Amino acid sequence: MTTEVSSGTRRSTDDNLYEAALCQYESAAERLGLENRLRSILRKPRRELTVNFPIEMDDGTVDMFCGYRVQHNVHRGPAKGGIRYSPLAALDEVRALAMLMTWKCAVVEIPFGGAKGGVEVDPKVLSLRELENLTRRYATEISVLIGPERDIPAPDVGTNPQVMAWIMDTVSMHHGYSIPAVVTGKPESIGGSRGRSNATSVGLVHVIVGAAAKLGIDIDGASVAVQGSGNVGMGTVEILAGMGAKVLAVSNSLGGAFNGRGLDVERVRAAVGERTPLGEIAGVDAITNADLLALDVDILVPAAMEGEITSRNAGAVRARLIAEGANGPVTPPAEEILLDAGAVIVPDILANAGGVGVSYFEWVQDLQGFFWTDAEIHERLAGMMRKAFGDVWDLHEREDCDLRTAAYMLAIGRVAEAASARGLYP
Ligand code: NAD
């Protein structure tokens, strides 16, 4: 048996999300004074599954695909976390994202542990039939782990409600009856929840509003830049613009659009739908992702991918408030630079927790077979996010620490309490 004892001085580079997650964990656990045995238990992923499987492509050839499902911790309840289809999906990335899910569920006090899945594939190059076959086979491979009481997947980068529907149907076919609660983020016609599609953005805006109020920034008229025009980024753009914010810039992997007087959000939405480069929208200037991150705005929302703000470009960031829509967009070395410069960073495990929040509501509704209205979902989500933001903000003031450290301390403390209550088996 090996018992790891933390030095509390783990250093992280810009380049590995798992190293970054461990670094953030160690520093909060140190500050919390977490005892060594709990510290080593909570650090490790509980289960890791790697699957390699063949799919027959449309041209008759057979391609091999590699996928993962990692459960980081299940002390507080079943494992919960998205599935990512990306050419860059790798075990370390999935491990890191599973760990973040454990802390995220604990910060917003929902009774789940953390998990994540991934398949190394670019879904954009697959036909619909290939995507469905890949999804059904991957679901079958990970079916030894998933289930409503065990581990509940959801959409993430590269997956969507249709992918969740195929997973739900596959697992249901294996059992011979419908099991809607095996995934969340499904279409409403098969047990999805009202409000799930933009829940992450809605939750993100709740914490942006909370943080902006603390900093004396009025959302009406505030200048905003958003990196990423996907589910999280575009939803956030639309809500903030609807509240009177001036969204000066939005970008995606094809580049970005800038307008100093504020972008026409409907045109941005249309360009995203048509997959037109945002810089080609009439009346905007094209902008690179690097320039977007360096804009002089009140609020910056990195909502694309991890590791976008590193020690190499953090010095150029001028936003006062940074709200992490994506998971892990600011690396630990970059965070040091930004905090020294006086920026306030609302961390991913709090900022983007609205998605898993409504996923939890979806799971509850599926299990009880009774569904809530839009108004009920929005009221519950608002209550959850405001409470979590208040808890984290208060702890950050009491402890005189940054918001990420406070969020981690809160989350790790809650998971540690559950682990202690359950004790060691055998
Ligand atoms: P998505 O696939 O819908 O969108 C991702 C966006 O990022 C796309 O617009 C893509 O073009 C853009 N992008 C990719 N690489 C980029 C780059 N280098 N520069 C600029 N833009 C780039 O994904 P999503 O669901 O919006 O997720 C975005 C992030 O939010 C991920 O980190 C994800 O893990 C996290 N997240 C998502 C949810 C959710 O409910 N969807 C919940 C919590 C966290």
Short mmCIF file of C-alpha atoms in Angstrom, two decimals, residues 6-310:
data_model
loop_
_atom_site.label_atom_id
_atom_site.label_comp_id
_atom_site.label_asym_id
_atom_site.label_seq_id
_atom_site.Cartn_x
_atom_site.Cartn_y
_atom_site.Cartn_z
CA SER A 6 1.36 16.01 0.20
CA SER A 7 4.14 18.51 0.46
CA GLY A 8 1.54 21.19 -0.27
CA THR A 9 4.03 22.73 -2.66
CA ARG A 10 3.11 21.02 -5.93
CA ARG A 11 3.96 23.25 -8.85
CA SER A 12 1.94 23.28 -12.03
CA THR A 13 2.85 24.15 -15.56
CA ASP A 14 0.61 25.65 -18.20
CA ASP A 15 0.32 22.47 -20.21
CA ASN A 16 -1.42 19.72 -18.25
CA LEU A 17 -4.97 20.13 -16.98
CA TYR A 18 -4.60 17.22 -14.56
CA GLU A 19 -1.46 18.74 -13.03
CA ALA A 20 -3.35 22.02 -12.73
CA ALA A 21 -6.32 20.31 -11.03
CA LEU A 22 -4.00 18.52 -8.59
CA CYS A 23 -2.13 21.76 -7.89
CA GLN A 24 -5.38 23.59 -7.10
CA TYR A 25 -6.51 20.68 -4.93
CA GLU A 26 -3.25 20.51 -2.97
CA SER A 27 -3.13 24.18 -2.23
CA ALA A 28 -6.73 24.28 -0.96
CA ALA A 29 -6.30 21.03 1.03
CA GLU A 30 -3.19 22.50 2.64
CA ARG A 31 -5.00 25.66 3.62
CA LEU A 32 -7.92 23.62 4.92
CA GLY A 33 -5.52 21.58 7.07
CA LEU A 34 -6.98 18.37 5.62
CA GLU A 35 -5.48 15.34 7.36
CA ASN A 36 -3.11 13.26 5.25
CA ARG A 37 -5.20 10.09 5.01
CA LEU A 38 -8.21 12.00 3.67
CA ARG A 39 -5.97 14.06 1.46
CA SER A 40 -4.61 10.98 -0.26
CA ILE A 41 -8.07 9.40 -0.61
CA LEU A 42 -9.65 12.46 -2.24
CA ARG A 43 -6.73 13.05 -4.58
CA LYS A 44 -7.07 9.79 -6.53
CA PRO A 45 -9.65 8.84 -9.17
CA ARG A 46 -11.83 6.02 -7.86
CA ARG A 47 -12.22 4.16 -11.17
CA GLU A 48 -10.74 4.57 -14.65
CA LEU A 49 -11.94 2.65 -17.67
CA THR A 50 -10.23 2.74 -21.08
CA VAL A 51 -12.06 1.16 -24.00
CA ASN A 52 -10.87 0.48 -27.55
CA PHE A 53 -13.56 -0.44 -30.01
CA PRO A 54 -14.12 -0.84 -33.77
CA ILE A 55 -16.66 1.01 -35.89
CA GLU A 56 -17.49 0.23 -39.49
CA MET A 57 -17.27 3.49 -41.44
CA ASP A 58 -19.55 4.45 -44.34
CA ASP A 59 -16.89 3.43 -46.89
CA GLY A 60 -16.74 -0.13 -45.48
CA THR A 61 -13.41 0.27 -43.67
CA VAL A 62 -13.13 -0.40 -39.92
CA ASP A 63 -11.62 2.28 -37.66
CA MET A 64 -10.56 1.74 -34.06
CA PHE A 65 -11.58 4.37 -31.48
CA CYS A 66 -10.37 4.93 -27.94
CA GLY A 67 -12.63 6.17 -25.15
CA TYR A 68 -12.54 6.68 -21.41
CA ARG A 69 -14.82 6.96 -18.41
CA VAL A 70 -13.32 8.10 -15.11
CA GLN A 71 -15.14 8.31 -11.78
CA HIS A 72 -13.16 10.53 -9.47
CA ASN A 73 -15.21 10.30 -6.29
CA VAL A 74 -18.58 8.91 -5.20
CA HIS A 75 -18.65 9.68 -1.47
CA ARG A 76 -21.52 12.17 -1.79
CA GLY A 77 -23.61 10.24 -4.32
CA PRO A 78 -23.56 8.71 -7.81
CA ALA A 79 -20.85 9.93 -10.18
CA LYS A 80 -21.91 12.71 -12.58
CA GLY A 81 -20.15 14.24 -15.53
CA GLY A 82 -20.21 14.94 -19.23
CA ILE A 83 -18.91 13.05 -22.23
CA ARG A 84 -16.55 14.85 -24.58
CA TYR A 85 -15.91 13.91 -28.21
CA SER A 86 -12.65 15.56 -29.21
CA PRO A 87 -9.51 14.60 -31.13
CA LEU A 88 -7.58 15.83 -28.06
CA ALA A 89 -9.49 13.71 -25.51
CA ALA A 90 -6.92 11.89 -23.37
CA LEU A 91 -6.93 10.05 -20.07
CA ASP A 92 -5.25 12.87 -18.13
CA GLU A 93 -7.74 15.40 -19.43
CA VAL A 94 -10.68 13.14 -18.51
CA ARG A 95 -9.18 12.53 -15.04
CA ALA A 96 -8.86 16.25 -14.48
CA LEU A 97 -12.40 16.99 -15.62
CA ALA A 98 -13.76 14.16 -13.42
CA MET A 99 -12.01 15.69 -10.41
CA LEU A 100 -13.42 19.14 -11.21
CA MET A 101 -16.90 17.58 -11.32
CA THR A 102 -16.50 16.24 -7.77
CA TRP A 103 -15.72 19.72 -6.46
CA LYS A 104 -18.35 21.38 -8.67
CA CYS A 105 -21.19 19.17 -7.36
CA ALA A 106 -20.03 19.82 -3.81
CA VAL A 107 -19.82 23.61 -4.26
CA VAL A 108 -23.45 23.79 -5.36
CA GLU A 109 -24.45 21.11 -2.83
CA ILE A 110 -25.95 18.54 -5.12
CA PRO A 111 -25.68 14.89 -4.02
CA PHE A 112 -23.36 13.65 -6.75
CA GLY A 113 -19.73 12.67 -7.07
CA GLY A 114 -17.60 13.49 -10.09
CA ALA A 115 -17.00 11.68 -13.37
CA LYS A 116 -16.13 12.43 -16.97
CA GLY A 117 -15.95 10.55 -20.24
CA GLY A 118 -14.25 11.14 -23.53
CA VAL A 119 -13.71 9.62 -26.96
CA GLU A 120 -10.74 10.55 -29.13
CA VAL A 121 -12.66 11.56 -32.23
CA ASP A 122 -13.54 14.65 -34.23
CA PRO A 123 -17.34 14.31 -34.43
CA LYS A 124 -17.49 16.89 -37.22
CA VAL A 125 -15.88 14.48 -39.70
CA LEU A 126 -18.32 11.62 -38.98
CA SER A 127 -21.58 11.02 -40.82
CA LEU A 128 -24.72 10.84 -38.66
CA ARG A 129 -24.75 7.05 -38.97
CA GLU A 130 -21.08 6.79 -37.94
CA LEU A 131 -21.70 9.12 -34.99
CA GLU A 132 -24.67 7.06 -33.84
CA ASN A 133 -22.79 3.77 -34.17
CA LEU A 134 -19.78 5.17 -32.31
CA THR A 135 -22.04 6.48 -29.54
CA ARG A 136 -23.99 3.23 -29.16
CA ARG A 137 -20.81 1.16 -29.04
CA TYR A 138 -19.08 3.52 -26.59
CA ALA A 139 -22.24 3.48 -24.42
CA THR A 140 -22.16 -0.31 -24.47
CA GLU A 141 -18.47 -0.37 -23.52
CA ILE A 142 -18.98 1.97 -20.53
CA SER A 143 -22.30 0.38 -19.54
CA VAL A 144 -20.39 -1.61 -16.91
CA LEU A 145 -20.07 1.71 -15.04
CA ILE A 146 -23.06 3.91 -15.88
CA GLY A 147 -26.60 3.80 -14.47
CA PRO A 148 -29.04 6.08 -12.62
CA GLU A 149 -27.71 5.05 -9.19
CA ARG A 150 -24.08 4.74 -10.28
CA ASP A 151 -22.86 7.21 -12.88
CA ILE A 152 -24.91 9.59 -15.02
CA PRO A 153 -23.35 11.10 -18.18
CA ALA A 154 -24.35 14.42 -19.80
CA PRO A 155 -23.28 16.43 -22.86
CA ASP A 156 -19.96 18.27 -23.05
CA VAL A 157 -17.79 19.56 -25.90
CA GLY A 158 -18.61 17.68 -29.12
CA THR A 159 -21.74 15.94 -27.79
CA ASN A 160 -25.37 17.09 -27.60
CA PRO A 161 -28.92 15.99 -26.65
CA GLN A 162 -29.07 13.60 -29.64
CA VAL A 163 -25.94 11.80 -28.44
CA MET A 164 -27.52 11.53 -24.98
CA ALA A 165 -30.70 10.11 -26.55
CA TRP A 166 -28.67 7.36 -28.26
CA ILE A 167 -26.92 6.52 -24.98
CA MET A 168 -30.24 6.40 -23.12
CA ASP A 169 -31.76 4.20 -25.83
CA THR A 170 -28.76 1.85 -25.92
CA VAL A 171 -28.76 1.27 -22.16
CA SER A 172 -32.56 0.91 -22.20
CA MET A 173 -32.34 -1.72 -24.98
CA HIS A 174 -29.82 -3.70 -22.93
CA HIS A 175 -32.26 -3.81 -20.02
CA GLY A 176 -35.47 -4.18 -21.98
CA TYR A 177 -37.18 -1.09 -20.53
CA SER A 178 -36.68 2.70 -20.64
CA ILE A 179 -34.15 4.14 -18.22
CA PRO A 180 -34.35 7.90 -18.73
CA ALA A 181 -32.34 8.77 -15.60
CA VAL A 182 -29.18 7.12 -17.00
CA VAL A 183 -28.21 10.38 -18.76
CA THR A 184 -29.12 14.06 -18.48
CA GLY A 185 -29.19 16.69 -21.18
CA LYS A 186 -31.55 14.50 -23.26
CA PRO A 187 -34.32 15.85 -25.48
CA GLU A 188 -37.44 16.77 -23.52
CA SER A 189 -39.47 14.18 -25.49
CA ILE A 190 -37.66 11.35 -23.63
CA GLY A 191 -37.36 12.84 -20.15
CA GLY A 192 -35.12 15.86 -20.59
CA SER A 193 -35.68 18.87 -18.39
CA ARG A 194 -36.98 22.30 -19.19
CA GLY A 195 -34.15 24.82 -19.01
CA ARG A 196 -31.25 22.35 -19.47
CA SER A 197 -30.02 23.60 -22.85
CA ASN A 198 -28.87 27.01 -21.57
CA ALA A 199 -28.57 26.14 -17.87
CA THR A 200 -24.79 26.59 -17.79
CA SER A 201 -25.06 30.07 -19.29
CA VAL A 202 -27.95 31.04 -17.00
CA GLY A 203 -25.99 29.87 -13.96
CA LEU A 204 -22.87 31.65 -15.21
CA VAL A 205 -24.77 34.91 -15.52
CA HIS A 206 -26.10 34.53 -11.94
CA VAL A 207 -22.53 34.44 -10.62
CA ILE A 208 -21.35 37.19 -12.99
CA VAL A 209 -24.14 39.40 -11.65
CA GLY A 210 -23.13 38.54 -8.08
CA ALA A 211 -19.45 39.24 -8.65
CA ALA A 212 -20.11 42.39 -10.69
CA ALA A 213 -22.23 43.79 -7.84
CA LYS A 214 -19.36 43.18 -5.40
CA LEU A 215 -16.97 45.02 -7.72
CA GLY A 216 -19.33 47.90 -8.44
CA ILE A 217 -19.77 46.95 -12.11
CA ASP A 218 -23.25 47.64 -13.50
CA ILE A 219 -24.16 44.88 -15.99
CA ASP A 220 -26.28 47.39 -17.90
CA GLY A 221 -23.59 49.06 -19.99
CA ALA A 222 -20.71 46.81 -18.88
CA SER A 223 -18.25 45.85 -21.62
CA VAL A 224 -17.87 42.12 -22.19
CA ALA A 225 -15.71 39.78 -24.29
CA VAL A 226 -16.59 36.10 -24.67
CA GLN A 227 -14.24 33.42 -25.98
CA GLY A 228 -16.20 30.50 -27.45
CA SER A 229 -19.52 30.63 -29.27
CA GLY A 230 -20.76 27.16 -28.35
CA ASN A 231 -23.42 26.11 -25.88
CA VAL A 232 -21.90 28.03 -22.96
CA GLY A 233 -20.41 31.03 -24.79
CA MET A 234 -23.32 31.90 -27.06
CA GLY A 235 -25.92 31.47 -24.33
CA THR A 236 -23.95 33.81 -22.09
CA VAL A 237 -23.60 36.40 -24.86
CA GLU A 238 -27.36 36.41 -25.43
CA ILE A 239 -28.32 36.71 -21.76
CA LEU A 240 -25.78 39.43 -20.96
CA ALA A 241 -26.71 41.42 -24.06
CA GLY A 242 -30.37 41.11 -23.06
CA MET A 243 -29.44 42.68 -19.70
CA GLY A 244 -27.90 45.69 -21.43
CA ALA A 245 -24.23 44.64 -21.44
CA LYS A 246 -22.15 45.69 -24.45
CA VAL A 247 -20.68 42.50 -25.90
CA LEU A 248 -17.68 43.89 -27.75
CA ALA A 249 -16.20 40.62 -28.96
CA VAL A 250 -16.99 36.92 -29.44
CA SER A 251 -14.73 34.27 -30.91
CA ASN A 252 -14.61 30.62 -31.82
CA SER A 253 -12.08 28.27 -33.37
CA LEU A 254 -12.47 30.11 -36.72
CA GLY A 255 -11.57 33.51 -35.19
CA GLY A 256 -13.61 36.34 -33.73
CA ALA A 257 -15.71 39.46 -34.26
CA PHE A 258 -15.19 42.88 -32.62
CA ASN A 259 -17.31 46.01 -32.55
CA GLY A 260 -16.43 48.78 -30.09
CA ARG A 261 -20.09 49.86 -29.84
CA GLY A 262 -21.32 46.32 -29.13
CA LEU A 263 -22.02 43.40 -31.48
CA ASP A 264 -25.38 42.63 -33.06
CA VAL A 265 -26.02 39.38 -31.20
CA GLU A 266 -28.57 38.04 -33.67
CA ARG A 267 -26.04 38.31 -36.47
CA VAL A 268 -23.47 36.50 -34.35
CA ARG A 269 -25.97 33.72 -33.61
CA ALA A 270 -26.77 33.40 -37.34
CA ALA A 271 -23.08 33.24 -38.30
CA VAL A 272 -22.46 30.55 -35.67
CA GLY A 273 -25.40 28.55 -37.05
CA GLU A 274 -24.10 28.86 -40.60
CA ARG A 275 -20.50 28.11 -39.51
CA THR A 276 -19.41 31.42 -41.09
CA PRO A 277 -16.18 32.87 -39.63
CA LEU A 278 -17.35 35.54 -37.15
CA GLY A 279 -14.90 38.08 -38.60
CA GLU A 280 -16.95 38.04 -41.84
CA ILE A 281 -20.13 39.38 -40.18
CA ALA A 282 -21.13 42.73 -41.72
CA GLY A 283 -20.13 45.73 -39.60
CA VAL A 284 -17.52 44.00 -37.43
CA ASP A 285 -13.74 43.87 -37.36
CA ALA A 286 -12.13 40.43 -37.41
CA ILE A 287 -10.21 39.75 -34.20
CA THR A 288 -7.92 36.92 -33.17
CA ASN A 289 -8.46 34.93 -30.01
CA ALA A 290 -5.26 36.40 -28.59
CA ASP A 291 -6.51 39.95 -29.17
CA LEU A 292 -9.92 39.13 -27.69
CA LEU A 293 -8.35 37.93 -24.44
CA ALA A 294 -6.37 41.19 -24.22
CA LEU A 295 -9.32 43.56 -24.71
CA ASP A 296 -9.86 46.33 -22.17
CA VAL A 297 -13.28 45.11 -20.95
CA ASP A 298 -15.06 44.96 -17.60
CA ILE A 299 -15.88 41.26 -17.92
CA LEU A 300 -14.03 38.49 -19.78
CA VAL A 301 -15.71 35.09 -20.17
CA PRO A 302 -13.40 32.33 -21.42
CA ALA A 303 -15.99 29.75 -22.51
CA ALA A 304 -14.12 27.70 -25.09
CA MET A 305 -11.52 25.18 -23.90
CA GLU A 306 -9.03 24.63 -21.10
CA GLY A 307 -5.58 26.20 -20.98
CA GLU A 308 -6.41 29.31 -23.03
CA ILE A 309 -5.00 31.85 -20.53
CA THR A 310 -1.48 30.80 -19.60
#
